[in-house]
Each structure stands twice: as structure tokens, then as C-alpha cells.
CSV table of C-alpha atoms in Angstrom, one decimal:
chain,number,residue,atom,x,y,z
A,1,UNK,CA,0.0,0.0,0.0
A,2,UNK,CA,1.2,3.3,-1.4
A,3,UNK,CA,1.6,5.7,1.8
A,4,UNK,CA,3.0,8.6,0.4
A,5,UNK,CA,3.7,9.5,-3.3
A,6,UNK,CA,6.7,11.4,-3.9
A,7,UNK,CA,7.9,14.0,-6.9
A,8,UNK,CA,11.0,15.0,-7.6
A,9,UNK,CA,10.4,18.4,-9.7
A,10,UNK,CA,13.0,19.7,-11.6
A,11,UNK,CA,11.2,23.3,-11.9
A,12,UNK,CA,13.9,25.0,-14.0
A,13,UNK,CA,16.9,23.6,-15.7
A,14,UNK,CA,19.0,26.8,-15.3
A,15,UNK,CA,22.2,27.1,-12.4
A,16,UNK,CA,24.1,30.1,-11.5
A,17,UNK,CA,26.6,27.2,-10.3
A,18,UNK,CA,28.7,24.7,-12.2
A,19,UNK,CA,28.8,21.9,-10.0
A,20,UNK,CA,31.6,18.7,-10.4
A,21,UNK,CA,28.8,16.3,-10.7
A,22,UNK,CA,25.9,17.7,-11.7
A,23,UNK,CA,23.3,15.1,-12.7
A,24,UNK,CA,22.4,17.9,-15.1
A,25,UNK,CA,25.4,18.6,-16.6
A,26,UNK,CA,25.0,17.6,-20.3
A,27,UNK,CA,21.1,19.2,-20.6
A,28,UNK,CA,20.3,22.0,-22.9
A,29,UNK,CA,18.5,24.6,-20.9
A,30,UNK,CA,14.7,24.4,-21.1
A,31,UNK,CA,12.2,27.0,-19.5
A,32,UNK,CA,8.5,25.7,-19.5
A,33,UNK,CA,5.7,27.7,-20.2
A,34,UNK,CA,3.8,28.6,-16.8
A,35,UNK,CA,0.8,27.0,-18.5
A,36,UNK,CA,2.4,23.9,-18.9
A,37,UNK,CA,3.9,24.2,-15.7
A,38,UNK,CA,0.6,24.1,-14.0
A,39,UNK,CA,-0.7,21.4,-16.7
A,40,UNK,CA,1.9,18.8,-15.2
A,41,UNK,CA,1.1,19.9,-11.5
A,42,UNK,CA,-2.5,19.0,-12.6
A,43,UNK,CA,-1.3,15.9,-13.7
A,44,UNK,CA,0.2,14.6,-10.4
A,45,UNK,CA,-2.7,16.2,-8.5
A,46,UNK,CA,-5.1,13.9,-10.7
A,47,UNK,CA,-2.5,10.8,-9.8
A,48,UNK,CA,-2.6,11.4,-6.1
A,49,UNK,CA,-6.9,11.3,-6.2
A,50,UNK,CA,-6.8,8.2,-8.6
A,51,UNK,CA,-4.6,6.6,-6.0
A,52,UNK,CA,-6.1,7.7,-3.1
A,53,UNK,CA,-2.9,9.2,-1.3
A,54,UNK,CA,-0.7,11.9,0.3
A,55,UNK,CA,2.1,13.5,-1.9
A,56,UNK,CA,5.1,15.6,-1.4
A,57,UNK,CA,7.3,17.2,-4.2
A,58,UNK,CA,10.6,17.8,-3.9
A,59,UNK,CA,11.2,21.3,-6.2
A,60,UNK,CA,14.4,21.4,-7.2
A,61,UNK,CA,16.7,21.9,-10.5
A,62,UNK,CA,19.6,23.3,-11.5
A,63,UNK,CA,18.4,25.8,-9.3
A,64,UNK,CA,14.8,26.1,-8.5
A,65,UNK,CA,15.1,29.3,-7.5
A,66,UNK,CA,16.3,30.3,-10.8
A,67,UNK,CA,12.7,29.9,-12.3
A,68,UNK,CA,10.9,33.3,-12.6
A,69,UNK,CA,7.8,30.7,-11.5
A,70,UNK,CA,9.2,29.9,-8.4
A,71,UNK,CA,7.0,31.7,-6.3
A,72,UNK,CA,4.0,31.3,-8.1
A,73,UNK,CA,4.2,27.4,-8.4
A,74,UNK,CA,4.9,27.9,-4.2
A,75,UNK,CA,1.3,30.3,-4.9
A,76,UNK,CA,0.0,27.1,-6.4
A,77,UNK,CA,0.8,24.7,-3.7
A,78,UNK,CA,-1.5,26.5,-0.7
A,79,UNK,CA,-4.1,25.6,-2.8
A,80,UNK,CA,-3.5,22.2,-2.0
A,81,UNK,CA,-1.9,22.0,1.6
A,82,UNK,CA,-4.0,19.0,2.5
A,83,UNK,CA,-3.3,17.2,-0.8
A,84,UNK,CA,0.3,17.4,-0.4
A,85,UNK,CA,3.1,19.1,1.4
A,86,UNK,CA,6.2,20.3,-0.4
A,87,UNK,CA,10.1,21.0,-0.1
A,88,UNK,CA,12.9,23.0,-1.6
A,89,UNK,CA,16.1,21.7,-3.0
A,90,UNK,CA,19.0,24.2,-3.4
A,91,UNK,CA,23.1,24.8,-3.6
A,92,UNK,CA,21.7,28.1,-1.3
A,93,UNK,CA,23.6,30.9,-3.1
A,94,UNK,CA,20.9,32.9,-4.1
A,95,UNK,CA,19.0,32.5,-0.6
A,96,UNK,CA,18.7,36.0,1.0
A,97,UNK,CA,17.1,37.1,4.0
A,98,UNK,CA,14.3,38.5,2.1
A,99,UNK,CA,14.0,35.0,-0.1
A,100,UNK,CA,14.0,33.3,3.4
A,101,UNK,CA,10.9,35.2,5.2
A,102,UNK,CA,9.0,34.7,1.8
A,103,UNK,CA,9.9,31.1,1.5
A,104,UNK,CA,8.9,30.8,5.3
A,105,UNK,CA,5.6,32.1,4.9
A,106,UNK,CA,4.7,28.9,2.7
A,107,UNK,CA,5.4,26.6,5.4
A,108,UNK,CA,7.8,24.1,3.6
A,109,UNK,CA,8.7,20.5,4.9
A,110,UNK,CA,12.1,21.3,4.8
A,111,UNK,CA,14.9,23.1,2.6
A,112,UNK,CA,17.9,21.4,1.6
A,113,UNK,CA,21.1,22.9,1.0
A,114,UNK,CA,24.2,21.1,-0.6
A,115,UNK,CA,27.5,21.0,1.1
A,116,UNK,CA,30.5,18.8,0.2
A,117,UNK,CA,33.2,19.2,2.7
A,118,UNK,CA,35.2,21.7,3.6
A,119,UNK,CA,35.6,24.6,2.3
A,120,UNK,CA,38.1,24.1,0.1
A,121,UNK,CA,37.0,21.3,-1.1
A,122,UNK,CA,33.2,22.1,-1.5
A,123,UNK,CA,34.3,25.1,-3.1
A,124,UNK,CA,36.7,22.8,-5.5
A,125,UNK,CA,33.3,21.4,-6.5
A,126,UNK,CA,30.8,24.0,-6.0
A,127,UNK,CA,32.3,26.5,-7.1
A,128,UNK,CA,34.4,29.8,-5.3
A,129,UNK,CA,32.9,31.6,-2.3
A,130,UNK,CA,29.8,28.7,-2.1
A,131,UNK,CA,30.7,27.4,1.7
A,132,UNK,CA,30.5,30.7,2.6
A,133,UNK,CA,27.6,31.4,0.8
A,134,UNK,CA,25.9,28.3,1.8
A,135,UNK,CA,26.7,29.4,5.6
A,136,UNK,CA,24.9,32.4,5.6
A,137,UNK,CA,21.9,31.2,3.4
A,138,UNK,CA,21.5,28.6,6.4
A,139,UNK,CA,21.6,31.6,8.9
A,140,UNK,CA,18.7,33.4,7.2
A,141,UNK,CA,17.0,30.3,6.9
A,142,UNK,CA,17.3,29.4,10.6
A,143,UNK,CA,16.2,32.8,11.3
A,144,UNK,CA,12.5,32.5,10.2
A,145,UNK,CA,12.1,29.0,11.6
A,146,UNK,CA,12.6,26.5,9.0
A,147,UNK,CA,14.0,23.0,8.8
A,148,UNK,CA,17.0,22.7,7.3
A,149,UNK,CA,18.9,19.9,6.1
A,150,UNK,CA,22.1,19.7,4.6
A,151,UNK,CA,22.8,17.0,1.5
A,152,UNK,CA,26.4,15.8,1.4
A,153,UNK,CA,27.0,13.6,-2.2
A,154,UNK,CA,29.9,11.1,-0.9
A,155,UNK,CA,33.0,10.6,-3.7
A,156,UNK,CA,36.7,9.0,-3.7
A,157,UNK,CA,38.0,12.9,-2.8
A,158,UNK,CA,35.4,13.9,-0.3
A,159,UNK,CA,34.0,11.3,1.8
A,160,UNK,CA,36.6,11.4,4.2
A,161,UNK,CA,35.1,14.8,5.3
A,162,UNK,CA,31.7,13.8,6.2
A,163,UNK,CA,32.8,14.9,9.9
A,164,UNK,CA,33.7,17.9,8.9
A,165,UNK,CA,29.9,18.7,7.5
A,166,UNK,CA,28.3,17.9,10.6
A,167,UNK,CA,30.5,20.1,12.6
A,168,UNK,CA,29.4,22.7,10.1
A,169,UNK,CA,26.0,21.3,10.8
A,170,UNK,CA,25.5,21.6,14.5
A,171,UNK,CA,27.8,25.6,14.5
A,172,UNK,CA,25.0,26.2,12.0
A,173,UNK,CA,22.0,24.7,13.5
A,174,UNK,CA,20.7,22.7,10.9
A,175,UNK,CA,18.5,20.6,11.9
A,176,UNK,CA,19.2,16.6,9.8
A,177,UNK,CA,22.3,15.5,7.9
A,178,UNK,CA,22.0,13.2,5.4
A,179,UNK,CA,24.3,11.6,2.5
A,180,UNK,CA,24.5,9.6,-0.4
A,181,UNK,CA,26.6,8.3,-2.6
A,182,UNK,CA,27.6,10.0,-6.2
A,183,UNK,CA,26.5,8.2,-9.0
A,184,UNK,CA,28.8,8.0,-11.9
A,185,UNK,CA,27.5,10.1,-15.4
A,186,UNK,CA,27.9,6.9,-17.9
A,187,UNK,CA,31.2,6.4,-17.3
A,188,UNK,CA,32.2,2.9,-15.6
A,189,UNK,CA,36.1,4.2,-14.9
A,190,UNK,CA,34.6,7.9,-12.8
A,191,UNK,CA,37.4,9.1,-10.7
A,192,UNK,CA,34.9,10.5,-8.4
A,193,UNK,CA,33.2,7.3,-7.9
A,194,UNK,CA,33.9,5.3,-4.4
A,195,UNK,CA,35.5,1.9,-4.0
A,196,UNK,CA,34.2,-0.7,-1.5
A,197,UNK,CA,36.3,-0.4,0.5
A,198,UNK,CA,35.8,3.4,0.8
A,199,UNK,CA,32.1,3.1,0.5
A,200,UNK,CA,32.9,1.1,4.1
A,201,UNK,CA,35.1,3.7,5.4
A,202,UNK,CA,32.5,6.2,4.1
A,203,UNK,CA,29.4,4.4,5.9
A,204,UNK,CA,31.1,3.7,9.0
A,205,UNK,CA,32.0,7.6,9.5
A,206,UNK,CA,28.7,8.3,8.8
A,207,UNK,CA,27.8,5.7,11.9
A,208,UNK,CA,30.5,7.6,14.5
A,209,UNK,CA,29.1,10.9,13.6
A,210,UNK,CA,25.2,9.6,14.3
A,211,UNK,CA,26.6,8.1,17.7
A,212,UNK,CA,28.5,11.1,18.5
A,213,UNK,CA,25.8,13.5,18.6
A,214,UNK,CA,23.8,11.2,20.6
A,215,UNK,CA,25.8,10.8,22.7
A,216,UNK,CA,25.8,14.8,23.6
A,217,UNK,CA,22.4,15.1,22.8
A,218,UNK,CA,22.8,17.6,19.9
A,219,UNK,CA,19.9,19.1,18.0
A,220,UNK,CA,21.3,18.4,14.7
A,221,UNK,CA,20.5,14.6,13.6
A,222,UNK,CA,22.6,12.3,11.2
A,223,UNK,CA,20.2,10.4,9.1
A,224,UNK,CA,21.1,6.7,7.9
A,225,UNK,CA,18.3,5.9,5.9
A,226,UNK,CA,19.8,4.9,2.2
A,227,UNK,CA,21.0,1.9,0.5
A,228,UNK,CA,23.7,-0.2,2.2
A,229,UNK,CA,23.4,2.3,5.6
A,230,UNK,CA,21.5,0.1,7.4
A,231,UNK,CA,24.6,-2.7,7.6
A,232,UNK,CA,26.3,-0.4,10.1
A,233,UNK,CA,23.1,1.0,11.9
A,234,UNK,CA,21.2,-2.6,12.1
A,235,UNK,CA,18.3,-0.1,11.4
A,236,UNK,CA,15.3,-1.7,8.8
A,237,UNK,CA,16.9,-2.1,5.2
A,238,UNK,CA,16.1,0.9,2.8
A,239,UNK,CA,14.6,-0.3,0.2
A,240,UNK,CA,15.2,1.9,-3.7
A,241,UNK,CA,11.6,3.3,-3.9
A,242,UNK,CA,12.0,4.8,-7.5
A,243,UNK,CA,8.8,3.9,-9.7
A,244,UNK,CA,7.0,2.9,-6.4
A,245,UNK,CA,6.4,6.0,-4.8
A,246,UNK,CA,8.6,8.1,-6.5
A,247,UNK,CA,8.6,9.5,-9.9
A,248,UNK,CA,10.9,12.6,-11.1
A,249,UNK,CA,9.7,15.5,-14.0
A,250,UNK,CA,13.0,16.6,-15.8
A,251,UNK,CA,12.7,20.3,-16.7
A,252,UNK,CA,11.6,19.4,-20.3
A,253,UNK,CA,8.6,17.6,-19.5
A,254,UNK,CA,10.3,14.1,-19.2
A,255,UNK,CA,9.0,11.7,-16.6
A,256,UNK,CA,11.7,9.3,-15.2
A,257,UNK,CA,11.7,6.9,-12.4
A,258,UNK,CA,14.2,8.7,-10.3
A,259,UNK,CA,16.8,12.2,-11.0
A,260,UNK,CA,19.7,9.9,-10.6
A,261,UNK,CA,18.0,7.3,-13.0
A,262,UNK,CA,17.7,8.8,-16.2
A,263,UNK,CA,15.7,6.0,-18.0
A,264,UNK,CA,12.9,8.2,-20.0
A,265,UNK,CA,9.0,6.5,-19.3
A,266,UNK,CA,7.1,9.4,-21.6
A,267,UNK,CA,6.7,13.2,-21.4
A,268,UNK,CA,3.7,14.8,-20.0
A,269,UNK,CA,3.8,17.8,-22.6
A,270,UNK,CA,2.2,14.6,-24.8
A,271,UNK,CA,1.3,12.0,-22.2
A,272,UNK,CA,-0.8,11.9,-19.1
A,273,UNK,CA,1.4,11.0,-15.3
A,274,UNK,CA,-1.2,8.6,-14.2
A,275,UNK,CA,-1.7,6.7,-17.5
A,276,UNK,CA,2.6,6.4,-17.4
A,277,UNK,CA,2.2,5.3,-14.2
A,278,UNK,CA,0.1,2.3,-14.9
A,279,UNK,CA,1.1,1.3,-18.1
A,280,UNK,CA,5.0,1.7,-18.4
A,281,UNK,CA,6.7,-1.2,-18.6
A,282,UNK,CA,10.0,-0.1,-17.0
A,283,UNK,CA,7.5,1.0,-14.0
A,284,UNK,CA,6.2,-2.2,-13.8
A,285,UNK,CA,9.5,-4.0,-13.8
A,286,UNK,CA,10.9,-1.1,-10.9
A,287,UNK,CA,7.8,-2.2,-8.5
A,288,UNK,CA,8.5,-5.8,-8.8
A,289,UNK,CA,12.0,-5.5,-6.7
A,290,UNK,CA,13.3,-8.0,-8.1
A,291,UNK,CA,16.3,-8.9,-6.5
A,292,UNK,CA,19.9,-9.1,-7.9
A,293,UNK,CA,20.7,-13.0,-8.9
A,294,UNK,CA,24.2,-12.3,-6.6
A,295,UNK,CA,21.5,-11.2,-3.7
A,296,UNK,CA,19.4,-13.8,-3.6
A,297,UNK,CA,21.0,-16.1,-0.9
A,298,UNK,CA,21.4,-12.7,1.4
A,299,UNK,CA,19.5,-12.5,4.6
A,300,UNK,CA,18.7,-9.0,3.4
A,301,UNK,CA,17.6,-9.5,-0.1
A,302,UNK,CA,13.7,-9.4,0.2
A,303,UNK,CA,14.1,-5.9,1.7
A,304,UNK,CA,17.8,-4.1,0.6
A,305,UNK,CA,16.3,-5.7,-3.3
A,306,UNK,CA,20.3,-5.3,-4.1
A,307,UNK,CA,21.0,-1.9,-3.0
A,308,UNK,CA,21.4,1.7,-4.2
A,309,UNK,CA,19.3,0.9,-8.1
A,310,UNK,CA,20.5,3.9,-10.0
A,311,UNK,CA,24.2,3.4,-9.4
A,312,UNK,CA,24.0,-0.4,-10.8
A,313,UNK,CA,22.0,1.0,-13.8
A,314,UNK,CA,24.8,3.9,-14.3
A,315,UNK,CA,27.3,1.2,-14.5
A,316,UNK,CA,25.8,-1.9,-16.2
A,317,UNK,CA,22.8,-0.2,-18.0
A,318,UNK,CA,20.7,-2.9,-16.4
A,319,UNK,CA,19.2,-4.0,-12.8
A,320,UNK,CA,20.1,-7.4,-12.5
A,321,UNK,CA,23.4,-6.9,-10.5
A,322,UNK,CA,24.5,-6.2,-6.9
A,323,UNK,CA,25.5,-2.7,-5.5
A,324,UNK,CA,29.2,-2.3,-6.4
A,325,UNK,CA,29.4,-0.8,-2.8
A,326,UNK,CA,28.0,-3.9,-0.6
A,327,UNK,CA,30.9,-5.5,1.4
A,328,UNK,CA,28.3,-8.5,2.9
């Protein structure tokens, strides 16, 4: 039973950053109409009533709040507070104090800032001047009350500085820490990409920082919800929900299962969410879970389904293979 129906949104294409691994790197930059903006936000509306649940939509980009719709999709949403809530995705360089107290009085979820280490090594991949940036867009956030959560993408040169983030995190107050791994763009031989072993290191940093700020009973929280995290937490096995109760809209209208899965299911400037939904046959094979023949004598398999899904299809263009990062 679907509980909550997620979509990622990519509202605008457009960055005023150049990011080392951008998922959206090699787009052209497309700027929908506001009509057909509104015509896809119809679409997932219809989706959530035909399948009788709660949504959420992630807005996010490039940089969401590059869109000159920003606000008035955010206009669109109080329309529909009981239908589904809503949260922002952003590198934070544009947010202002001004921005913050506006985006505030929409009552988001949470906002979500990017941060990859240090600061000269988030700057090394976010560009010059972003850690400071990102420090004082945090600030203003903070100030009007929001929940903030900082994103930290884990690769072979910056993993080793998760500690350093959550440092940041709790001078900051932000409220949840969270990480991922990167996922390489088509290319099998991606120096940024993690090893096992390093995925191991990676996870198991992630584990002292979550134990740490228990320990002292911080505010800020360390979230180990993704693929492979549970092995160190003994938490419940995250399962890859991409298809199930997640879909992403690209900025062009493309609907794919997930941002970091870039396996086009139809466009809904010519095709209808919901009828995607039901009919596509890469869908249909996502919501099976079918599990990895490598997996299949693991005491995890029936849940973990082989790990983190769009970093096996980035390497082997198909599902049917365990995550290159799982060390059971």
C-alpha cells in the first residue's frame, strides 16, 4: 500500500553554479511555459486522487530558484496543503534574507542545501565563495524557523570529510544531515566514484558521527536511511523506492523513475502522469524488486532488493546486479 507519493520536480533547468557532478550537466537549458507548468502539476494532483494518497514534491533543478515561477508554483501549492506538502532543493547561493521570510511564509517540509566538505574542497566542487555562501543562506533560513537539512554527495575525494559537514551542521544549527553516494555520469572508470572499501570507510564515518551527537544530545541529527546504511546501523533495510512511490519530472517535461535514473518513461507535454504510471513497462519491472541473482542467498535481499538501483544501472545499464558498494 502506497503511503506517500513522492515527486522530484525539476522546476527549471537553469544554475548560476557549475557543479563537479551535476546530474544535469550535459542538458540544454529548457524554460517551460507557466501553463504547462501548471498542466503537469495537474497531472500529479489527478495521480494522487486516482490513487487515493498523500504526496510531497521535492522542487528542485539546476536551481529552483532560478525559475521566474518559483514563487508562483509555491502560490500554487496552498491551494493544495491537504493534498500534499512540499520542499525545496537548493546549492543556497541565491538565498537572502528576504527569499527566506517569503519562503517561510509557505510553510515548507524542509529546505535542503548542498555541502560537500570543507571549504576548500566544497568550493573545489561547487564553485568559489559557495561554503560561505551556503553558511549564511542557512543563517537566514534558521532565522524564520525553517528545517533545514544539509545534502552531502559522498565521492573518492570527499567522503573522508563527512565529519567535517556535521561540525558545520550543528555551528550552524541545521537541523538533519543526510548523505549519499555519487552516482557515476555513464562512465564505468569515474574518478569521483567510491570503491568498496571506501564506501565502508564512508558508511562507517557516517555511523560515529550519528553516535557522537547522541551521545551529547545535539539538535542536529545524522540520518542513515539509504541503500547499504543500514549494515552499520542494524536499522530496517532501505529499500530503492523509485517507480513505487517516486517519480521525477526533468525540466523538459520528461518523466523518469528517479533524478539519478535517467531512464525516459514518456513526457507529460504529450502523455498523461497517471496513465505512465500504470502502463509503463520499465514501471512495472521497478515495482516488482526484483532482487539481484548475486543477492538472492542474502539475509537482506527481500528488503535491501540489491542496494542503491540507479548506481547499478549507471554502471551496467541494467538492474540485475548487486551494489558495487555492498561489502556482505
Amino acid at each position: 500500500m502506497v503511503k506517500k507519493f513522492i515527486l522530484q520536480w525539476h522546476l527549471s533547468e537553469v544554475c548560476n553554479l557549475k557543479c563537479l557532478h551535476c546530474y544535469q550537466e550535459n542538458h540544454k537549458p529548457v524554460a517551460l511555459p507557466y501553463s504547462e507548468l501548471l498542466n503537469i502539476l495537474d497531472q500529479y494532483r489527478n495521480l494522487l486522487k486516482k490513487l487515493k494518497v498523500k504526496g510531497h514534491i521535492n522542487l528542485t533543478g539546476g536551481e529552483p530558484l532560478c525559475s521566474p515561477h518559483f514563487f508562483k508554483i509555491l502560490d500554487e501549492f496552498k491551494k493544495d496543503k491537504n493534498l500534499y506538502s512540499f520542499s525545496i532543493l537548493t546549492n543556497g547561493t541565491l538565498i537572502t534574507d528576504e527569499i527566506a521570510k517569503k519562503i517561510s511564509e509557505y510553510n515548507p517540509e524542509y529546505v535542503q542545501v548542498s555541502l560537500e566538505g570543507g571549504k576548500k574542497t566544497n568550493d573545489y566542487i561547487r564553485g568559489k565563495n559557495v561554503y560561505k555562501k551556503v553558511a549564511t543562506a542557512i543563517k537566514c533560513l534558521k532565522k524564520y524557523n525553517i528545517f533545514v537539512s544539509i545534502s552531502f554527495t559522498a565521492t573518492k575525494i570527499n567522503y573522508k570529510e563527512f565529519p567535517q559537514v556535521v561540525k558545520f551542521a550543528e555551528k550552524h544549527n541545521v537541523d538533519n544531515v543526510w548523505s549519499d553516494r555519487y552516482i557515476p555520469l555513464g562512465d564505468k572508470d569515474d574518478d569521483l566514484q567510491m570503491t568498496k572499501e571506501e564506501t565502508f570507510e564512508y558508511l562507517k564515518l557516517m555511523e560515529n558521527e550519528r553516535i557522537r551527537l547522541k551521545l551529547k544530545k545535539s539538535k542536529t541529527n545524522v540520518a542513515m536511511y539509504r541503500a547499504l546504511q543500514f549494515q552499520m546501523t542494524n536499522d530496517y533495510p532501505y529499500t530503492c523506492t523509485a517507480a513505487k512511490t517516486l517519480l521525477t519530472v526533468m525540466e523538459n517535461g520528461d518523466l523518469v523513475p528517479c533524478r539519478r535514473m535517467p531512464i525516459v518513461v514518456g513526457n507529460l507535454l504529450k502523455e498523461d502522469m497517471y496513465d505512465i504510471y500504470k502502463n509503463s513497462k520499465v514501471i512495472k519491472e521497478l515495482k516488482e524488486d526484483n532482487v539481484p541473482d548475486d543477492c538472492k542467498n542474502c539475509e537482506h535481499s527481500k528488503k535491501c532488493a540489491g542496494g542503491l538501483k540507479c548506481l547499478t544501472y549507471a554502471l551496467y545499464k541494467d538492474l540485475n546486479h548487486k551494489d558495487v558498494g555492498c561489502f556482505l
